[in-house]
Amino acid sequence: QVQLVESGGGLVQAGDSLSLSCTASGRTFSGYGMSWFRQAPGKDRSFVASITWNGGNTHYSDSVKGRFTMTKDNAKNTAYLQMNSLKPEDTAVYYCAARLLARAAYDYWGQGTQVTVSS
């Protein structure tokens, strides 16, 4: 069974840092591009960051650019999202997703991890 499991969420104060992990199991994800999305209460799920299968290219939403960094360790089948200078508006459930083909629908999604930033 293929699974993506996010971890690392929690409650922090504004200005703090947090690191999320997304670990894949059931198959190797070395050939997959990975992304992070988030969904705040009452809002649609939105794109946060993405990384190509080899980690060579990353892309960020304007709202997190310069504060968040996404990396991928194929040997560990894990993607990471380092979040610095957190703001209350970053509060959301964060989801990771994986897809084999760029610009295609995502093949796998995680169950999400809650990030809460207090002011």
GROMACS .gro file of N, CA, C and O in nm, residues 4-118:
model
  460
    4LEU      N    1   0.172   0.841   0.182
    4LEU     CA    2   0.250   0.959   0.214
    4LEU      C    3   0.208   1.001   0.354
    4LEU      O    4   0.088   1.019   0.379
    5VAL      N    5   0.303   1.016   0.443
    5VAL     CA    6   0.272   1.052   0.581
    5VAL      C    7   0.346   1.178   0.618
    5VAL      O    8   0.470   1.181   0.617
    6GLU      N    9   0.269   1.282   0.650
    6GLU     CA   10   0.328   1.408   0.693
    6GLU      C   11   0.350   1.407   0.844
    6GLU      O   12   0.274   1.343   0.918
    7SER      N   13   0.450   1.479   0.888
    7SER     CA   14   0.476   1.494   1.031
    7SER      C   15   0.547   1.627   1.054
    7SER      O   16   0.595   1.689   0.960
    8GLY      N   17   0.551   1.667   1.181
    8GLY     CA   18   0.623   1.788   1.217
    8GLY      C   19   0.536   1.909   1.246
    8GLY      O   20   0.588   2.014   1.286
    9GLY      N   21   0.407   1.895   1.227
    9GLY     CA   22   0.319   2.008   1.255
    9GLY      C   23   0.310   2.035   1.404
    9GLY      O   24   0.355   1.956   1.487
   10GLY      N   25   0.251   2.149   1.437
   10GLY     CA   26   0.236   2.183   1.578
   10GLY      C   27   0.192   2.325   1.597
   10GLY      O   28   0.155   2.393   1.500
   11LEU      N   29   0.199   2.371   1.722
   11LEU     CA   30   0.162   2.506   1.760
   11LEU      C   31   0.287   2.586   1.790
   11LEU      O   32   0.368   2.545   1.875
   12VAL      N   33   0.305   2.696   1.719
   12VAL     CA   34   0.422   2.782   1.740
   12VAL      C   35   0.376   2.927   1.746
   12VAL      O   36   0.261   2.959   1.713
   13GLN      N   37   0.468   3.014   1.784
   13GLN     CA   38   0.439   3.157   1.786
   13GLN      C   39   0.487   3.223   1.657
   13GLN      O   40   0.576   3.171   1.589
   14ALA      N   41   0.430   3.335   1.629
   14ALA     CA   42   0.472   3.411   1.512
   14ALA      C   43   0.622   3.440   1.520
   14ALA      O   44   0.673   3.476   1.626
   15GLY      N   45   0.689   3.421   1.408
   15GLY     CA   46   0.833   3.442   1.403
   15GLY      C   47   0.914   3.314   1.423
   15GLY      O   48   1.033   3.311   1.392
   16ASP      N   49   0.849   3.210   1.473
   16ASP     CA   50   0.917   3.083   1.496
   16ASP      C   51   0.936   3.007   1.365
   16ASP      O   52   0.885   3.045   1.260
   17SER      N   53   1.008   2.895   1.378
   17SER     CA   54   1.032   2.806   1.264
   17SER      C   55   0.973   2.668   1.293
   17SER      O   56   0.957   2.629   1.409
   18LEU      N   57   0.946   2.597   1.185
   18LEU     CA   58   0.892   2.461   1.195
   18LEU      C   59   0.935   2.385   1.072
   18LEU      O   60   0.943   2.444   0.962
   19SER      N   61   0.963   2.258   1.089
   19SER     CA   62   1.003   2.176   0.975
   19SER      C   63   0.906   2.060   0.959
   19SER      O   64   0.885   1.982   1.052
   20LEU      N   65   0.848   2.050   0.842
   20LEU     CA   66   0.757   1.941   0.810
   20LEU      C   67   0.829   1.835   0.728
   20LEU      O   68   0.919   1.866   0.650
   21SER      N   69   0.788   1.710   0.749
   21SER     CA   70   0.842   1.599   0.670
   21SER      C   71   0.727   1.526   0.603
   21SER      O   72   0.616   1.519   0.656
   22CYS      N   73   0.756   1.469   0.489
   22CYS     CA   74   0.660   1.386   0.416
   22CYS      C   75   0.735   1.260   0.374
   22CYS      O   76   0.819   1.265   0.285
   23THR      N   77   0.704   1.150   0.439
   23THR     CA   78   0.773   1.025   0.413
   23THR      C   79   0.684   0.930   0.335
   23THR      O   80   0.568   0.909   0.373
   24ALA      N   81   0.738   0.878   0.228
   24ALA     CA   82   0.663   0.787   0.141
   24ALA      C   83   0.696   0.643   0.175
   24ALA      O   84   0.809   0.610   0.209
   25SER      N   85   0.598   0.558   0.163
   25SER     CA   86   0.618   0.415   0.185
   25SER      C   87   0.539   0.338   0.081
   25SER      O   88   0.445   0.389   0.022
   26GLY      N   89   0.580   0.216   0.058
   26GLY     CA   90   0.509   0.130  -0.036
   26GLY      C   91   0.571   0.127  -0.174
   26GLY      O   92   0.540   0.038  -0.253
   27ARG      N   93   0.653   0.226  -0.205
   27ARG     CA   94   0.727   0.228  -0.330
   27ARG      C   95   0.832   0.337  -0.321
   27ARG      O   96   0.826   0.423  -0.235
   28THR      N   97   0.924   0.335  -0.415
   28THR     CA   98   1.023   0.441  -0.418
   28THR      C   99   0.966   0.564  -0.488
   28THR      O  100   0.898   0.552  -0.590
   29PHE      N  101   0.994   0.680  -0.432
   29PHE     CA  102   0.944   0.803  -0.489
   29PHE      C  103   1.055   0.886  -0.550
   29PHE      O  104   1.038   1.006  -0.572
   30SER      N  105   1.165   0.822  -0.580
   30SER     CA  106   1.278   0.897  -0.633
   30SER      C  107   1.246   0.962  -0.767
   30SER      O  108   1.302   1.065  -0.801
   31GLY      N  109   1.155   0.904  -0.842
   31GLY     CA  110   1.122   0.960  -0.972
   31GLY      C  111   1.004   1.055  -0.969
   31GLY      O  112   0.962   1.106  -1.074
   32TYR      N  113   0.952   1.084  -0.852
   32TYR     CA  114   0.832   1.165  -0.838
   32TYR      C  115   0.865   1.308  -0.798
   32TYR      O  116   0.950   1.332  -0.712
   33GLY      N  117   0.795   1.401  -0.860
   33GLY     CA  118   0.797   1.537  -0.810
   33GLY      C  119   0.705   1.545  -0.689
   33GLY      O  120   0.605   1.473  -0.680
   34MET      N  121   0.741   1.629  -0.594
   34MET     CA  122   0.664   1.640  -0.471
   34MET      C  123   0.620   1.784  -0.453
   34MET      O  124   0.687   1.878  -0.498
   35SER      N  125   0.509   1.800  -0.385
   35SER     CA  126   0.457   1.934  -0.358
   35SER      C  127   0.397   1.941  -0.218
   35SER      O  128   0.359   1.837  -0.161
   36TRP      N  129   0.390   2.062  -0.169
   36TRP     CA  130   0.318   2.090  -0.044
   36TRP      C  131   0.201   2.184  -0.078
   36TRP      O  132   0.217   2.280  -0.154
   37PHE      N  133   0.088   2.153  -0.019
   37PHE     CA  134  -0.031   2.237  -0.027
   37PHE      C  135  -0.077   2.267   0.116
   37PHE      O  136  -0.035   2.200   0.211
   38ARG      N  137  -0.164   2.363   0.130
   38ARG     CA  138  -0.221   2.390   0.262
   38ARG      C  139  -0.367   2.433   0.248
   38ARG      O  140  -0.407   2.485   0.144
   39GLN      N  141  -0.441   2.410   0.354
   39GLN     CA  142  -0.581   2.449   0.356
   39GLN      C  143  -0.614   2.509   0.491
   39GLN      O  144  -0.609   2.441   0.594
   40ALA      N  145  -0.646   2.637   0.489
   40ALA     CA  146  -0.687   2.708   0.609
   40ALA      C  147  -0.837   2.689   0.629
   40ALA      O  148  -0.910   2.662   0.533
   41PRO      N  149  -0.886   2.706   0.752
   41PRO     CA  150  -1.030   2.689   0.777
   41PRO      C  151  -1.113   2.780   0.689
   41PRO      O  152  -1.086   2.901   0.678
   42GLY      N  153  -1.211   2.721   0.622
   42GLY     CA  154  -1.301   2.798   0.538
   42GLY      C  155  -1.244   2.839   0.403
   42GLY      O  156  -1.309   2.914   0.329
   43LYS      N  157  -1.125   2.791   0.371
   43LYS     CA  158  -1.062   2.828   0.244
   43LYS      C  159  -1.032   2.703   0.162
   43LYS      O  160  -1.027   2.592   0.213
   44ASP      N  161  -1.010   2.726   0.034
   44ASP     CA  162  -0.972   2.616  -0.055
   44ASP      C  163  -0.826   2.576  -0.031
   44ASP      O  164  -0.745   2.655   0.020
   45ARG      N  165  -0.794   2.455  -0.070
   45ARG     CA  166  -0.655   2.410  -0.063
   45ARG      C  167  -0.573   2.490  -0.163
   45ARG      O  168  -0.616   2.510  -0.277
   46SER      N  169  -0.456   2.534  -0.121
   46SER     CA  170  -0.373   2.617  -0.209
   46SER      C  171  -0.230   2.564  -0.215
   46SER      O  172  -0.180   2.502  -0.121
   47PHE      N  173  -0.165   2.593  -0.324
   47PHE     CA  174  -0.029   2.550  -0.348
   47PHE      C  175   0.067   2.626  -0.258
   47PHE      O  176   0.053   2.747  -0.239
   48VAL      N  177   0.168   2.555  -0.205
   48VAL     CA  178   0.270   2.618  -0.124
   48VAL      C  179   0.407   2.609  -0.191
   48VAL      O  180   0.475   2.710  -0.209
   49ALA      N  181   0.447   2.487  -0.226
   49ALA     CA  182   0.581   2.468  -0.281
   49ALA      C  183   0.586   2.337  -0.358
   49ALA      O  184   0.508   2.245  -0.333
   50SER      N  185   0.681   2.328  -0.451
   50SER     CA  186   0.701   2.204  -0.524
   50SER      C  187   0.849   2.185  -0.552
   50SER      O  188   0.928   2.280  -0.549
   51ILE      N  189   0.885   2.060  -0.581
   51ILE     CA  190   1.023   2.026  -0.611
   51ILE      C  191   1.024   1.916  -0.715
   51ILE      O  192   0.938   1.827  -0.714
   52THR      N  193   1.118   1.922  -0.807
   52THR     CA  194   1.128   1.820  -0.910
   52THR      C  195   1.183   1.690  -0.853
   52THR      O  196   1.236   1.687  -0.742
   53TRP      N  197   1.175   1.585  -0.933
   53TRP     CA  198   1.209   1.452  -0.883
   53TRP      C  199   1.352   1.443  -0.829
   53TRP      O  200   1.380   1.373  -0.733
   54ASN      N  201   1.443   1.519  -0.889
   54ASN     CA  202   1.582   1.513  -0.846
   54ASN      C  203   1.620   1.628  -0.753
   54ASN      O  204   1.738   1.643  -0.718
   55GLY      N  205   1.522   1.708  -0.716
   55GLY     CA  206   1.550   1.820  -0.628
   55GLY      C  207   1.616   1.938  -0.695
   55GLY      O  208   1.655   2.034  -0.629
   56GLY      N  209   1.626   1.932  -0.827
   56GLY     CA  210   1.700   2.035  -0.898
   56GLY      C  211   1.627   2.167  -0.912
   56GLY      O  212   1.691   2.272  -0.929
   57ASN      N  213   1.497   2.163  -0.906
   57ASN     CA  214   1.418   2.286  -0.922
   57ASN      C  215   1.308   2.293  -0.818
   57ASN      O  216   1.245   2.191  -0.788
   58THR      N  217   1.288   2.410  -0.764
   58THR     CA  218   1.181   2.433  -0.668
   58THR      C  219   1.098   2.552  -0.713
   58THR      O  220   1.144   2.637  -0.791
   59HIS      N  221   0.976   2.554  -0.663
   59HIS     CA  222   0.884   2.664  -0.696
   59HIS      C  223   0.801   2.692  -0.572
   59HIS      O  224   0.761   2.599  -0.501
   60TYR      N  225   0.777   2.821  -0.545
   60TYR     CA  226   0.705   2.860  -0.424
   60TYR      C  227   0.594   2.959  -0.455
   60TYR      O  228   0.603   3.037  -0.550
   61SER      N  229   0.491   2.956  -0.373
   61SER     CA  230   0.389   3.058  -0.385
   61SER      C  231   0.447   3.190  -0.336
   61SER      O  232   0.542   3.192  -0.256
   62ASP      N  233   0.392   3.298  -0.384
   62ASP     CA  234   0.444   3.430  -0.345
   62ASP      C  235   0.434   3.452  -0.194
   62ASP      O  236   0.517   3.521  -0.136
   63SER      N  237   0.333   3.394  -0.132
   63SER     CA  238   0.311   3.417   0.011
   63SER      C  239   0.418   3.354   0.100
   63SER      O  240   0.433   3.394   0.215
   64VAL      N  241   0.491   3.255   0.049
   64VAL     CA  242   0.592   3.188   0.132
   64VAL      C  243   0.733   3.205   0.078
   64VAL      O  244   0.830   3.164   0.144
   65LYS      N  245   0.745   3.262  -0.041
   65LYS     CA  246   0.877   3.277  -0.103
   65LYS      C  247   0.970   3.356  -0.013
   65LYS      O  248   0.934   3.459   0.041
   66GLY      N  249   1.090   3.303   0.007
   66GLY     CA  250   1.187   3.368   0.094
   66GLY      C  251   1.179   3.324   0.239
   66GLY      O  252   1.271   3.350   0.317
   67ARG      N  253   1.070   3.258   0.276
   67ARG     CA  254   1.054   3.211   0.415
   67ARG      C  255   1.054   3.059   0.423
   67ARG      O  256   1.100   3.003   0.522
   68PHE      N  257   1.001   2.992   0.323
   68PHE     CA  258   0.992   2.846   0.321
   68PHE      C  259   1.093   2.788   0.223
   68PHE      O  260   1.121   2.847   0.118
   69THR      N  261   1.145   2.670   0.257
   69THR     CA  262   1.238   2.601   0.170
   69THR      C  263   1.198   2.454   0.161
   69THR      O  264   1.183   2.388   0.264
   70MET      N  265   1.181   2.406   0.039
   70MET     CA  266   1.147   2.265   0.019
   70MET      C  267   1.267   2.189  -0.032
   70MET      O  268   1.339   2.236  -0.121
   71THR      N  269   1.290   2.072   0.027
   71THR     CA  270   1.398   1.985  -0.017
   71THR      C  271   1.346   1.841  -0.028
   71THR      O  272   1.235   1.811   0.017
   72LYS      N  273   1.427   1.756  -0.086
   72LYS     CA  274   1.386   1.616  -0.108
   72LYS      C  275   1.508   1.527  -0.093
   72LYS      O  276   1.614   1.557  -0.148
   73ASP      N  277   1.493   1.422  -0.017
   73ASP     CA  278   1.600   1.325   0.003
   73ASP      C  279   1.551   1.191  -0.053
   73ASP      O  280   1.475   1.121   0.012
   74ASN      N  281   1.593   1.160  -0.172
   74ASN     CA  282   1.545   1.038  -0.238
   74ASN      C  283   1.591   0.912  -0.164
   74ASN      O  284   1.521   0.811  -0.165
   75ALA      N  285   1.706   0.918  -0.102
   75ALA     CA  286   1.756   0.801  -0.028
   75ALA      C  287   1.664   0.768   0.090
   75ALA      O  288   1.652   0.652   0.129
   76LYS      N  289   1.599   0.870   0.144
   76LYS     CA  290   1.509   0.850   0.258
   76LYS      C  291   1.363   0.851   0.217
   76LYS      O  292   1.275   0.841   0.303
   77ASN      N  293   1.338   0.866   0.087
   77ASN     CA  294   1.200   0.870   0.038
   77ASN      C  295   1.119   0.978   0.110
   77ASN      O  296   1.001   0.959   0.140
   78THR      N  297   1.182   1.090   0.136
   78THR     CA  298   1.121   1.194   0.219
   78THR      C  299   1.141   1.332   0.156
   78THR      O  300   1.248   1.362   0.103
   79ALA      N  301   1.036   1.412   0.166
   79ALA     CA  302   1.042   1.553   0.128
   79ALA      C  303   1.024   1.636   0.254
   79ALA      O  304   0.958   1.592   0.350
   80TYR      N  305   1.082   1.754   0.253
   80TYR     CA  306   1.079   1.840   0.370
   80TYR      C  307   1.030   1.979   0.333
   80TYR      O  308   1.047   2.024   0.218
   81LEU      N  309   0.974   2.047   0.431
   81LEU     CA  310   0.937   2.187   0.414
   81LEU      C  311   0.986   2.261   0.538
   81LEU      O  312   0.928   2.245   0.646
   82GLN      N  313   1.091   2.338   0.523
   82GLN     CA  314   1.142   2.420   0.631
   82GLN      C  315   1.069   2.554   0.627
   82GLN      O  316   1.075   2.624   0.525
   83MET      N  317   1.003   2.586   0.736
   83MET     CA  318   0.922   2.707   0.741
   83MET      C  319   0.980   2.801   0.846
   83MET      O  320   0.986   2.768   0.965
   84ASN      N  321   1.026   2.915   0.802
   84ASN     CA  322   1.084   3.017   0.890
   84ASN      C  323   0.995   3.141   0.893
   84ASN      O  324   0.912   3.162   0.805
   85SER      N  325   1.017   3.222   0.995
   85SER     CA  326   0.943   3.349   1.009
   85SER      C  327   0.793   3.327   0.991
   85SER      O  328   0.726   3.396   0.914
   86LEU      N  329   0.742   3.231   1.064
   86LEU     CA  330   0.601   3.194   1.048
   86LEU      C  331   0.509   3.308   1.090
   86LEU      O  332   0.539   3.384   1.183
   87LYS      N  333   0.397   3.317   1.021
   87LYS     CA  334   0.297   3.420   1.045
   87LYS      C  335   0.164   3.353   1.080
   87LYS      O  336   0.140   3.238   1.040
   88PRO      N  337   0.078   3.423   1.150
   88PRO     CA  338  -0.053   3.364   1.181
   88PRO      C  339  -0.128   3.318   1.056
   88PRO      O  340  -0.201   3.217   1.061
   89GLU      N  341  -0.110   3.388   0.946
   89GLU     CA  342  -0.178   3.348   0.822
   89GLU      C  343  -0.122   3.221   0.760
   89GLU      O  344  -0.178   3.171   0.663
   90ASP      N  345  -0.015   3.167   0.817
   90ASP     CA  346   0.035   3.037   0.771
   90ASP      C  347  -0.040   2.922   0.837
   90ASP      O  348  -0.017   2.805   0.803
   91THR      N  349  -0.126   2.954   0.932
   91THR     CA  350  -0.204   2.850   0.999
   91THR      C  351  -0.291   2.775   0.900
   91THR      O  352  -0.369   2.836   0.825
   92ALA      N  353  -0.276   2.644   0.898
   92ALA     CA  354  -0.349   2.561   0.802
   92ALA      C  355  -0.314   2.414   0.826
   92ALA      O  356  -0.220   2.383   0.901
   93VAL      N  357  -0.387   2.328   0.760
   93VAL     CA  358  -0.346   2.188   0.748
   93VAL      C  359  -0.258   2.178   0.625
   93VAL      O  360  -0.297   2.223   0.516
   94TYR      N  361  -0.140   2.121   0.642
   94TYR     CA  362  -0.044   2.110   0.532
   94TYR      C  363  -0.044   1.968   0.478
   94TYR      O  364  -0.034   1.870   0.555
   95TYR      N  365  -0.054   1.957   0.347
   95TYR     CA  366  -0.058   1.829   0.279
   95TYR      C  367   0.059   1.816   0.183
   95TYR      O  368   0.095   1.912   0.116
   96CYS      N  369   0.115   1.697   0.174
   96CYS     CA  370   0.212   1.671   0.068
   96CYS      C  371   0.146   1.585  -0.039
   96CYS      O  372   0.049   1.514  -0.014
   97ALA      N  373   0.201   1.597  -0.159
   97ALA     CA  374   0.148   1.523  -0.272
   97ALA      C  375   0.262   1.485  -0.364
   97ALA      O  376   0.367   1.551  -0.365
   98ALA      N  377   0.241   1.380  -0.441
   98ALA     CA  378   0.345   1.330  -0.531
   98ALA      C  379   0.285   1.298  -0.667
   98ALA      O  380   0.171   1.250  -0.676
   99ARG      N  381   0.361   1.326  -0.770
   99ARG     CA  382   0.318   1.290  -0.904
   99ARG      C  383   0.438   1.253  -0.988
   99ARG      O  384   0.546   1.310  -0.973
  100LEU      N  385   0.413   1.155  -1.078
  100LEU     CA  386   0.522   1.106  -1.161
  100LEU      C  387   0.547   1.199  -1.279
  100LEU      O  388   0.661   1.220  -1.319
  101LEU      N  389   0.438   1.254  -1.331
  101LEU     CA  390   0.449   1.338  -1.449
  101LEU      C  391   0.423   1.483  -1.412
  101LEU      O  392   0.320   1.514  -1.350
  102ALA      N  393   0.513   1.570  -1.450
  102ALA     CA  394   0.494   1.713  -1.424
  102ALA      C  395   0.368   1.763  -1.494
  102ALA      O  396   0.336   1.718  -1.604
  103ARG      N  397   0.297   1.851  -1.426
  103ARG     CA  398   0.175   1.914  -1.478
  103ARG      C  399   0.058   1.817  -1.490
  103ARG      O  400  -0.048   1.854  -1.540
  104ALA      N  401   0.075   1.695  -1.445
  104ALA     CA  402  -0.035   1.599  -1.441
  104ALA      C  403  -0.102   1.604  -1.304
  104ALA      O  404  -0.054   1.670  -1.213
  105ALA      N  405  -0.214   1.535  -1.291
  105ALA     CA  406  -0.280   1.526  -1.162
  105ALA      C  407  -0.189   1.453  -1.064
  105ALA      O  408  -0.109   1.367  -1.103
  106TYR      N  409  -0.201   1.486  -0.936
  106TYR     CA  410  -0.119   1.420  -0.836
  106TYR      C  411  -0.165   1.277  -0.816
  106TYR      O  412  -0.284   1.248  -0.811
  107ASP      N  413  -0.065   1.189  -0.805
  107ASP     CA  414  -0.095   1.047  -0.790
  107ASP      C  415  -0.127   1.009  -0.646
  107ASP      O  416  -0.207   0.918  -0.621
  108TYR      N  417  -0.061   1.075  -0.553
  108TYR     CA  418  -0.075   1.039  -0.412
  108TYR      C  419  -0.082   1.165  -0.326
  108TYR      O  420  -0.016   1.266  -0.356
  109TRP      N  421  -0.161   1.155  -0.219
  109TRP     CA  422  -0.174   1.263  -0.121
  109TRP      C  423  -0.157   1.208   0.020
  109TRP      O  424  -0.195   1.094   0.048
  110GLY      N  425  -0.101   1.291   0.107
  110GLY     CA  426  -0.094   1.256   0.247
  110GLY      C  427  -0.222   1.296   0.319
  110GLY      O  428  -0.312   1.357   0.260
  111GLN      N  429  -0.227   1.266   0.448
  111GLN     CA  430  -0.348   1.292   0.525
  111GLN      C  431  -0.346   1.431   0.588
  111GLN      O  432  -0.448   1.478   0.639
  112GLY      N  433  -0.231   1.496   0.586
  112GLY     CA  434  -0.222   1.632   0.637
  112GLY      C  435  -0.168   1.640   0.779
  112GLY      O  436  -0.181   1.547   0.858
  113THR      N  437  -0.106   1.754   0.809
  113THR     CA  438  -0.057   1.782   0.943
  113THR      C  439  -0.091   1.927   0.976
  113THR      O  440  -0.075   2.016   0.892
  114GLN      N  441  -0.138   1.950   1.098
  114GLN     CA  442  -0.185   2.083   1.137
  114GLN      C  443  -0.068   2.171   1.180
  114GLN      O  444   0.016   2.130   1.261
  115VAL      N  445  -0.066   2.291   1.127
  115VAL     CA  446   0.029   2.394   1.169
  115VAL      C  447  -0.053   2.513   1.219
  115VAL      O  448  -0.138   2.565   1.145
  116THR      N  449  -0.028   2.553   1.342
  116THR     CA  450  -0.098   2.666   1.401
  116THR      C  451   0.004   2.768   1.449
  116THR      O  452   0.094   2.733   1.526
  117VAL      N  453  -0.010   2.890   1.401
  117VAL     CA  454   0.082   2.998   1.438
  117VAL      C  455   0.004   3.102   1.517
  117VAL      O  456  -0.089   3.164   1.464
  118SER      N  457   0.041   3.121   1.641
  118SER     CA  458  -0.027   3.220   1.724
  118SER      C  459   0.043   3.354   1.716
  118SER      O  460   0.164   3.361   1.697
   0.00000   0.00000   0.00000
